[in-house]
Short mmCIF file of C-alpha atoms in Angstrom, two decimals:
data_model
loop_
_atom_site.label_atom_id
_atom_site.label_comp_id
_atom_site.label_asym_id
_atom_site.label_seq_id
_atom_site.Cartn_x
_atom_site.Cartn_y
_atom_site.Cartn_z
CA UNK A 1 9.73 -71.84 -3.34
CA UNK A 2 8.75 -70.51 -6.72
CA UNK A 3 10.19 -72.10 -9.81
CA UNK A 4 12.78 -70.14 -11.78
CA UNK A 5 10.28 -69.13 -14.45
CA UNK A 6 8.03 -67.44 -11.87
CA UNK A 7 10.67 -64.80 -11.17
CA UNK A 8 10.50 -63.62 -14.78
CA UNK A 9 6.71 -63.45 -14.93
CA UNK A 10 5.41 -59.93 -15.76
CA UNK A 11 2.67 -59.63 -13.21
CA UNK A 12 2.37 -55.83 -13.45
CA UNK A 13 1.35 -55.97 -17.12
CA UNK A 14 -1.48 -58.28 -16.14
CA UNK A 15 -3.10 -55.64 -13.99
CA UNK A 16 -6.23 -53.90 -15.33
CA UNK A 17 -5.78 -50.55 -17.09
CA UNK A 18 -7.40 -48.40 -14.37
CA UNK A 19 -4.94 -49.75 -11.80
CA UNK A 20 -1.96 -49.27 -14.14
CA UNK A 21 -2.88 -45.68 -14.91
CA UNK A 22 -3.33 -45.01 -11.20
CA UNK A 23 0.20 -46.30 -10.57
CA UNK A 24 1.63 -44.26 -13.46
CA UNK A 25 -0.01 -41.11 -12.13
CA UNK A 26 2.54 -41.06 -9.30
CA UNK A 27 5.44 -40.84 -11.77
CA UNK A 28 6.72 -37.66 -13.43
CA UNK A 29 4.84 -37.26 -16.70
CA UNK A 30 8.02 -37.78 -18.75
CA UNK A 31 8.64 -41.17 -17.13
CA UNK A 32 5.00 -42.21 -17.40
CA UNK A 33 4.97 -41.53 -21.15
CA UNK A 34 8.21 -43.51 -21.61
CA UNK A 35 6.46 -46.70 -20.45
CA UNK A 36 4.99 -46.93 -23.94
CA UNK A 37 8.24 -48.56 -25.12
CA UNK A 38 8.07 -51.45 -22.61
CA UNK A 39 5.76 -53.65 -24.66
CA UNK A 40 2.68 -53.53 -26.85
CA UNK A 41 0.60 -53.87 -23.70
CA UNK A 42 1.92 -50.47 -22.54
CA UNK A 43 1.64 -48.44 -25.73
CA UNK A 44 -1.67 -46.78 -24.83
CA UNK A 45 -1.75 -47.16 -21.05
CA UNK A 46 -0.28 -43.73 -20.34
CA UNK A 47 -2.86 -42.13 -22.66
CA UNK A 48 -5.50 -42.62 -19.97
CA UNK A 49 -3.54 -40.90 -17.20
CA UNK A 50 -5.90 -39.09 -14.79
CA UNK A 51 -3.12 -36.71 -13.70
CA UNK A 52 -1.08 -34.44 -15.99
CA UNK A 53 1.60 -32.31 -14.32
CA UNK A 54 3.92 -30.30 -16.55
CA UNK A 55 6.80 -28.35 -15.01
CA UNK A 56 9.27 -26.07 -16.79
CA UNK A 57 11.72 -24.42 -14.40
CA UNK A 58 15.10 -24.11 -16.16
CA UNK A 59 18.40 -23.92 -14.34
CA UNK A 60 20.29 -20.65 -14.14
CA UNK A 61 23.35 -19.58 -16.15
CA UNK A 62 22.06 -20.60 -19.57
CA UNK A 63 22.29 -18.45 -22.67
CA UNK A 64 19.14 -16.94 -24.15
CA UNK A 65 19.35 -19.35 -27.07
CA UNK A 66 19.64 -22.33 -24.72
CA UNK A 67 16.63 -21.14 -22.74
CA UNK A 68 14.55 -20.84 -25.89
CA UNK A 69 15.52 -24.30 -27.11
CA UNK A 70 14.58 -25.86 -23.78
CA UNK A 71 11.31 -23.97 -23.73
CA UNK A 72 10.45 -25.02 -27.28
CA UNK A 73 11.19 -28.64 -26.36
CA UNK A 74 8.95 -28.39 -23.31
CA UNK A 75 6.06 -26.87 -25.25
CA UNK A 76 6.40 -29.54 -27.94
CA UNK A 77 6.26 -32.26 -25.29
CA UNK A 78 3.12 -30.78 -23.70
CA UNK A 79 1.44 -30.51 -27.09
CA UNK A 80 2.34 -34.12 -27.94
CA UNK A 81 0.98 -35.47 -24.65
CA UNK A 82 -2.26 -33.51 -24.87
CA UNK A 83 -2.88 -34.40 -28.50
CA UNK A 84 -2.25 -38.15 -28.00
CA UNK A 85 -4.04 -38.51 -24.68
CA UNK A 86 -7.52 -40.00 -24.85
CA UNK A 87 -10.31 -37.47 -24.49
CA UNK A 88 -11.47 -38.72 -21.11
CA UNK A 89 -12.02 -36.98 -17.80
CA UNK A 90 -8.96 -35.58 -16.01
CA UNK A 91 -8.58 -35.53 -12.27
CA UNK A 92 -5.66 -33.08 -12.15
CA UNK A 93 -4.06 -30.73 -14.66
CA UNK A 94 -1.08 -28.60 -13.55
CA UNK A 95 1.00 -26.46 -15.85
CA UNK A 96 4.01 -24.52 -14.53
CA UNK A 97 6.03 -22.43 -16.97
CA UNK A 98 8.68 -20.28 -15.28
CA UNK A 99 11.12 -17.79 -16.82
CA UNK A 100 9.68 -18.14 -20.31
CA UNK A 101 11.66 -16.50 -23.12
CA UNK A 102 9.66 -17.23 -26.26
CA UNK A 103 7.15 -14.59 -27.33
CA UNK A 104 4.75 -17.18 -28.74
CA UNK A 105 4.61 -19.22 -25.51
CA UNK A 106 1.41 -17.57 -24.32
CA UNK A 107 -0.43 -18.61 -27.46
CA UNK A 108 0.57 -22.23 -26.87
CA UNK A 109 -0.45 -22.03 -23.21
CA UNK A 110 -3.85 -20.63 -24.18
CA UNK A 111 -4.37 -23.63 -26.47
CA UNK A 112 -3.22 -26.14 -23.82
CA UNK A 113 -5.59 -24.72 -21.24
CA UNK A 114 -8.54 -24.90 -23.60
CA UNK A 115 -7.76 -28.58 -24.25
CA UNK A 116 -7.39 -29.30 -20.55
CA UNK A 117 -10.75 -27.74 -19.70
CA UNK A 118 -12.43 -29.92 -22.32
CA UNK A 119 -11.40 -32.93 -20.21
CA UNK A 120 -13.25 -31.54 -17.19
CA UNK A 121 -10.49 -31.60 -14.55
CA UNK A 122 -11.25 -31.63 -10.84
CA UNK A 123 -8.00 -29.85 -9.94
CA UNK A 124 -6.63 -27.09 -12.17
CA UNK A 125 -3.35 -25.29 -11.48
CA UNK A 126 -1.65 -22.72 -13.73
CA UNK A 127 1.58 -20.93 -12.85
CA UNK A 128 3.11 -18.73 -15.54
CA UNK A 129 6.18 -16.55 -15.42
CA UNK A 130 6.71 -14.73 -18.69
CA UNK A 131 7.75 -11.22 -19.63
CA UNK A 132 4.39 -9.75 -20.67
CA UNK A 133 1.98 -7.05 -19.62
CA UNK A 134 -1.17 -9.13 -19.92
CA UNK A 135 -2.19 -12.76 -20.31
CA UNK A 136 -5.46 -13.56 -22.03
CA UNK A 137 -7.02 -16.23 -19.82
CA UNK A 138 -9.45 -18.49 -21.71
CA UNK A 139 -13.06 -17.82 -20.77
CA UNK A 140 -13.57 -21.57 -20.41
CA UNK A 141 -11.32 -21.57 -17.34
CA UNK A 142 -13.84 -19.44 -15.45
CA UNK A 143 -16.80 -21.55 -16.53
CA UNK A 144 -15.33 -25.01 -15.99
CA UNK A 145 -18.11 -26.60 -13.97
CA UNK A 146 -16.03 -29.64 -12.95
CA UNK A 147 -13.27 -27.80 -11.06
CA UNK A 148 -13.18 -28.12 -7.27
CA UNK A 149 -9.67 -26.79 -6.64
CA UNK A 150 -8.13 -24.00 -8.76
CA UNK A 151 -4.82 -22.13 -8.58
CA UNK A 152 -3.92 -19.27 -10.94
CA UNK A 153 -0.51 -17.57 -10.77
CA UNK A 154 0.98 -14.98 -13.12
CA UNK A 155 4.41 -14.55 -11.56
CA UNK A 156 5.99 -11.78 -13.63
CA UNK A 157 2.77 -9.97 -14.36
CA UNK A 158 2.73 -6.49 -12.83
CA UNK A 159 -0.22 -6.44 -10.40
CA UNK A 160 -0.18 -2.62 -10.42
CA UNK A 161 -0.62 -2.31 -14.18
CA UNK A 162 -3.86 -1.16 -15.78
CA UNK A 163 -4.39 -4.54 -17.45
CA UNK A 164 -6.52 -6.85 -15.33
CA UNK A 165 -7.79 -10.38 -15.69
CA UNK A 166 -11.33 -9.62 -16.83
CA UNK A 167 -13.43 -12.76 -17.37
CA UNK A 168 -16.75 -12.21 -19.07
CA UNK A 169 -18.46 -14.44 -16.53
CA UNK A 170 -17.63 -16.81 -13.71
CA UNK A 171 -19.54 -20.05 -13.22
CA UNK A 172 -17.69 -22.50 -10.99
CA UNK A 173 -20.51 -24.25 -9.10
CA UNK A 174 -18.31 -26.93 -7.49
CA UNK A 175 -15.22 -24.85 -6.70
CA UNK A 176 -14.27 -25.18 -3.02
CA UNK A 177 -10.71 -23.81 -3.00
CA UNK A 178 -9.32 -20.90 -5.03
CA UNK A 179 -5.75 -19.58 -4.94
CA UNK A 180 -4.81 -16.47 -6.91
CA UNK A 181 -1.26 -15.14 -7.17
CA UNK A 182 0.19 -11.89 -8.52
CA UNK A 183 -3.16 -10.54 -9.71
CA UNK A 184 -4.88 -7.16 -9.60
CA UNK A 185 -8.31 -7.58 -8.07
CA UNK A 186 -11.04 -4.95 -8.08
CA UNK A 187 -14.47 -4.89 -6.43
CA UNK A 188 -16.28 -5.99 -9.60
CA UNK A 189 -14.08 -9.06 -10.03
CA UNK A 190 -14.36 -10.01 -6.35
CA UNK A 191 -18.15 -9.80 -6.53
CA UNK A 192 -18.09 -12.00 -9.64
CA UNK A 193 -15.91 -14.54 -7.84
CA UNK A 194 -18.12 -14.73 -4.77
CA UNK A 195 -21.37 -14.96 -6.73
CA UNK A 196 -19.95 -17.34 -9.35
CA UNK A 197 -18.52 -19.75 -6.76
CA UNK A 198 -21.53 -20.54 -4.54
CA UNK A 199 -19.76 -23.17 -2.36
CA UNK A 200 -16.28 -21.60 -2.20
CA UNK A 201 -14.85 -22.45 1.23
CA UNK A 202 -11.20 -21.41 0.94
CA UNK A 203 -9.83 -18.26 -0.72
CA UNK A 204 -6.06 -17.64 -0.83
CA UNK A 205 -4.67 -14.41 -2.31
CA UNK A 206 -0.87 -14.17 -2.59
CA UNK A 207 1.17 -11.18 -3.79
CA UNK A 208 -1.97 -9.52 -5.12
CA UNK A 209 -2.93 -5.87 -5.40
CA UNK A 210 -6.36 -5.67 -3.79
CA UNK A 211 -7.93 -2.48 -5.07
CA UNK A 212 -11.30 -3.15 -3.51
CA UNK A 213 -13.37 -2.11 -0.52
CA UNK A 214 -15.04 -5.35 0.50
CA UNK A 215 -14.65 -9.10 0.78
CA UNK A 216 -18.06 -10.45 1.69
CA UNK A 217 -19.18 -14.08 1.69
CA UNK A 218 -21.55 -16.23 3.69
CA UNK A 219 -19.89 -19.54 2.71
CA UNK A 220 -16.15 -18.88 3.05
CA UNK A 221 -14.50 -20.79 5.90
CA UNK A 222 -10.83 -19.91 5.33
CA UNK A 223 -9.39 -16.62 4.07
CA UNK A 224 -5.65 -16.04 3.52
CA UNK A 225 -4.09 -12.77 2.34
CA UNK A 226 -0.31 -13.10 2.00
CA UNK A 227 2.19 -10.50 0.77
CA UNK A 228 -0.67 -8.40 -0.59
CA UNK A 229 -1.05 -4.64 -0.93
CA UNK A 230 -4.37 -3.07 -0.04
CA UNK A 231 -6.07 -0.40 2.02
CA UNK A 232 -9.46 0.67 3.25
CA UNK A 233 -10.99 -2.80 3.04
CA UNK A 234 -13.76 -4.41 5.05
CA UNK A 235 -13.89 -8.17 5.57
CA UNK A 236 -17.39 -9.44 6.32
CA UNK A 237 -17.51 -13.23 6.32
CA UNK A 238 -19.65 -14.72 9.11
CA UNK A 239 -18.65 -18.30 8.21
CA UNK A 240 -14.87 -17.82 8.21
CA UNK A 241 -13.16 -19.94 10.87
CA UNK A 242 -9.52 -19.18 9.98
CA UNK A 243 -8.16 -15.78 8.90
CA UNK A 244 -4.53 -15.11 7.97
CA UNK A 245 -3.24 -11.70 6.90
CA UNK A 246 0.50 -12.23 6.49
CA UNK A 247 3.26 -9.79 5.51
CA UNK A 248 0.68 -7.43 4.11
CA UNK A 249 1.20 -3.73 3.37
CA UNK A 250 -1.56 -1.24 4.09
CA UNK A 251 -1.80 1.61 1.61
CA UNK A 252 -4.25 4.46 2.03
CA UNK A 253 -6.59 2.72 4.46
CA UNK A 254 -6.95 0.14 7.19
CA UNK A 255 -8.78 -3.12 7.79
CA UNK A 256 -12.20 -3.59 9.33
CA UNK A 257 -13.41 -6.99 10.54
CA UNK A 258 -17.18 -7.17 10.61
CA UNK A 259 -19.68 -10.01 11.05
CA UNK A 260 -16.97 -12.56 11.89
CA UNK A 261 -19.00 -14.61 14.37
CA UNK A 262 -17.41 -17.98 13.45
CA UNK A 263 -13.81 -16.74 13.55
CA UNK A 264 -11.71 -18.88 15.93
CA UNK A 265 -8.14 -18.76 14.56
CA UNK A 266 -6.45 -15.49 13.52
CA UNK A 267 -2.90 -14.91 12.30
CA UNK A 268 -2.13 -11.27 11.38
CA UNK A 269 1.28 -9.91 10.39
CA UNK A 270 1.24 -6.35 9.04
CA UNK A 271 4.41 -5.02 7.39
CA UNK A 272 5.82 -1.51 7.37
CA UNK A 273 4.78 0.90 4.62
CA UNK A 274 5.92 4.32 3.52
CA UNK A 275 2.27 5.24 2.96
CA UNK A 276 1.02 4.49 6.44
CA UNK A 277 0.52 8.16 7.34
CA UNK A 278 -2.52 8.10 5.05
CA UNK A 279 -4.21 5.32 7.01
CA UNK A 280 -6.88 6.61 9.34
CA UNK A 281 -8.71 3.47 10.41
CA UNK A 282 -7.76 0.03 11.69
CA UNK A 283 -10.64 -1.90 13.24
CA UNK A 284 -9.47 -5.42 13.98
CA UNK A 285 -10.28 -6.08 17.61
CA UNK A 286 -14.06 -5.85 17.38
CA UNK A 287 -14.16 -8.87 15.06
CA UNK A 288 -12.27 -11.18 17.43
CA UNK A 289 -14.95 -11.91 20.04
CA UNK A 290 -14.97 -15.70 19.50
CA UNK A 291 -11.31 -16.40 18.67
CA UNK A 292 -9.51 -19.21 20.49
CA UNK A 293 -6.05 -18.56 19.00
CA UNK A 294 -4.68 -15.11 18.12
CA UNK A 295 -1.31 -14.18 16.62
CA UNK A 296 -0.92 -10.44 16.12
CA UNK A 297 2.44 -9.23 14.83
CA UNK A 298 2.91 -5.62 13.69
CA UNK A 299 6.40 -4.35 12.88
CA UNK A 300 5.42 -0.76 12.05
CA UNK A 301 5.23 1.73 14.95
CA UNK A 302 2.66 3.78 13.01
CA UNK A 303 0.38 0.78 12.48
CA UNK A 304 0.86 -0.21 16.12
CA UNK A 305 -0.44 3.24 17.11
CA UNK A 306 -3.55 2.62 15.03
CA UNK A 307 -4.03 -0.69 16.77
CA UNK A 308 -3.64 1.04 20.12
CA UNK A 309 -6.40 3.43 19.05
CA UNK A 310 -8.62 0.40 18.42
CA UNK A 311 -8.39 -0.68 22.08
CA UNK A 312 -11.79 0.83 23.06
CA UNK A 313 -13.41 -1.52 20.52
CA UNK A 314 -11.93 -4.66 22.09
CA UNK A 315 -14.70 -7.13 23.03
CA UNK A 316 -14.64 -9.78 25.73
CA UNK A 317 -12.41 -12.61 24.51
CA UNK A 318 -13.87 -15.37 26.62
CA UNK A 319 -12.80 -18.19 24.28
CA UNK A 320 -9.20 -17.05 23.78
CA UNK A 321 -6.75 -19.75 24.88
CA UNK A 322 -3.54 -18.83 23.02
CA UNK A 323 -2.22 -15.29 22.46
CA UNK A 324 0.97 -14.21 20.68
CA UNK A 325 1.83 -10.50 20.35
CA UNK A 326 4.72 -8.67 18.65
CA UNK A 327 6.76 -6.79 17.85
CA UNK A 328 6.27 -4.86 21.08
CA UNK A 329 8.21 -1.84 22.23
CA UNK A 330 8.58 -2.53 25.94
CA UNK A 331 8.55 1.21 26.65
CA UNK A 332 5.24 2.01 24.96
CA UNK A 333 3.01 -0.93 23.99
CA UNK A 334 1.71 -2.01 27.40
CA UNK A 335 -1.78 -0.58 26.89
CA UNK A 336 -2.46 -3.17 24.17
CA UNK A 337 -1.03 -6.00 26.26
CA UNK A 338 -3.04 -5.00 29.32
CA UNK A 339 -6.25 -4.62 27.29
CA UNK A 340 -6.02 -8.09 25.73
CA UNK A 341 -5.08 -9.76 29.00
CA UNK A 342 -7.90 -8.09 30.91
CA UNK A 343 -10.39 -9.21 28.25
CA UNK A 344 -9.11 -12.82 28.13
CA UNK A 345 -10.10 -14.51 31.36
CA UNK A 346 -9.55 -18.06 29.99
CA UNK A 347 -6.11 -17.50 28.46
CA UNK A 348 -3.71 -20.45 28.81
CA UNK A 349 -0.67 -19.62 26.66
CA UNK A 350 0.85 -16.15 26.31
CA UNK A 351 3.82 -15.18 24.12
CA UNK A 352 5.18 -11.62 23.95
CA UNK A 353 7.78 -10.59 21.35
CA UNK A 354 9.68 -7.42 22.30
CA UNK A 355 12.20 -5.33 20.43
CA UNK A 356 14.44 -2.66 21.92
CA UNK A 357 14.54 0.85 20.49
CA UNK A 358 17.09 2.26 22.92
CA UNK A 359 19.45 1.23 25.67
CA UNK A 360 17.26 2.41 28.54
CA UNK A 361 16.57 -0.16 31.21
CA UNK A 362 12.89 -0.88 31.66
CA UNK A 363 10.91 -2.52 34.42
CA UNK A 364 7.15 -2.61 34.47
CA UNK A 365 4.20 -4.37 36.03
CA UNK A 366 0.90 -5.56 34.58
CA UNK A 367 -1.97 -7.26 36.36
CA UNK A 368 -4.45 -9.72 34.93
CA UNK A 369 -6.60 -12.63 36.04
CA UNK A 370 -4.68 -15.90 36.04
CA UNK A 371 -7.23 -18.62 36.66
CA UNK A 372 -6.23 -20.65 33.58
CA UNK A 373 -2.85 -19.29 32.43
CA UNK A 374 -0.38 -22.17 32.11
CA UNK A 375 2.59 -20.81 30.13
CA UNK A 376 4.11 -17.37 29.60
CA UNK A 377 6.95 -16.82 27.14
CA UNK A 378 8.77 -13.54 26.49
CA UNK A 379 11.21 -12.95 23.65
CA UNK A 380 13.52 -9.95 23.29
CA UNK A 381 16.52 -10.22 20.88
CA UNK A 382 19.78 -9.15 22.45
CA UNK A 383 18.34 -8.87 25.95
CA UNK A 384 17.82 -11.20 28.86
CA UNK A 385 14.12 -11.18 29.59
CA UNK A 386 13.01 -12.39 32.99
CA UNK A 387 9.41 -12.92 34.00
CA UNK A 388 8.64 -12.84 37.71
CA UNK A 389 5.18 -13.87 38.87
CA UNK A 390 3.65 -13.66 42.31
CA UNK A 391 0.12 -14.20 43.49
CA UNK A 392 -1.24 -11.23 45.42
CA UNK A 393 -4.54 -10.42 47.06
CA UNK A 394 -6.39 -7.19 46.55
CA UNK A 395 -9.29 -6.23 48.79
CA UNK A 396 -11.33 -4.86 45.91
CA UNK A 397 -10.59 -7.62 43.39
CA UNK A 398 -10.15 -11.38 43.15
CA UNK A 399 -6.78 -13.04 43.21
CA UNK A 400 -4.67 -11.81 40.31
CA UNK A 401 -1.16 -12.44 39.10
CA UNK A 402 1.22 -9.52 39.00
CA UNK A 403 3.60 -10.26 36.15
CA UNK A 404 6.77 -8.23 36.36
CA UNK A 405 8.80 -8.22 33.15
CA UNK A 406 12.40 -7.18 33.64
CA UNK A 407 14.76 -6.37 30.78
CA UNK A 408 18.34 -7.03 31.96
#
C-alpha cells in the first residue's frame, strides 16, 4: 500500500508540456484556459494548445440587449485567447458564431481568422450566422498552405444574392477535404477551387446555389451535394467512388453524369420543384455502369418522367449488388424497375418504395433473372404489400423469377 503522502502527490503536473497540452485539448476551451489558476506550473500550459474550438450558440428567449452582451463577452474571450496563445503551429481552429447581433462582429471575425491562419492550422472550420449581405473572407484563408481539412459556412447569407465569395486566388496544395455551406458558386470559382486544390479528394456542398455548368476533377473521390439548388450541370469526375445528391432541387436543367468510371456507391434524392417544367434533360443512368450500391429516390412525378426517358441510356449494371428505388407510383413506374432489374444480373438486395396516388387496386408482374437475388423488400405506406415469387421455366429464356407485387 502507498503511504498517506502518496495520495496527495500531484503526478499530473509532473508530466511534460506536450502531454499536458494534448490532454487539455480534449476539454472545452473555457475549461482548458481556467487551468492557469491551478498553480504556477499551469500558468502557460494552455497557451500551447494545439486545438482551439470556439462556439457561440446562445439560447432562445433572450432580449436583444442580452444577446449583444453575451456576444461581446464571447468575442472578448476569443480575442484574449488568441492574443495570449504562443505563436506556434495549430492543429485545429474552429470558430462557430451563430445568431450574431452586433454589427461589428464581422470585423472581429476577420481579425481572428487572420491570426489563426498565421499559426498554420491543419484543420480550419468557420461557421458564421449573422444578418449581413456579404462577408469579406480574408485572402489568407484561400492561400493557407497548411490546411488539409476546411469547412466554410455562412448560415444566414443569402446564396441567391449578387454578392459572392470572390477570392483573388486559391492555393491550398495539401487540402484533401472541403465543405462549403450556404454559398453561391459559379463556374469561375469552381474552376479556381479544382485547380487550386490539386489533391482534393472530398468535396461537400450543402445548401448552396450552384450556378455553374460543370464539376470536373481527376482527383476527387467523394462528392456530396446536399439541399442544393442547381440545374443544367454536368459532373465529370473519373476518380469519384461515392456520389451523393440529397434533397436537391433542379431548376432550369438536369444532371448529366459523364466519365464516372470509378463510381461504385450512389445515393440520389431529388426533391420537387415548381420550376421542373423547364428541365429538358436528365442523364443519370449512363454514368452508373460500375456501381455496386444504388439508392435512387425521386419524389417529383415530373422528374420521374425525365428519369423514365433516360431508360434507353441505361448500361449493363454487372457489378450492382444493392438497389433501392422510390418513391414509385405502382400504377406507372414499372418501366424503370424492369429496366434496372434486367440490366442487373448480379443483384442481391432489392428495395422498392411505393406511394399510392389513388384507391385503385393494382396487381402486376415483372420478370428478371434471379441467380443471385437474396432479399426483396417492398414498402408502401398505408397498404399491405405482398410479394409472391415463383420460379418458372420459359422455352426461349433461362430460369427467371416472376415477382408478383400485390397491393391489398
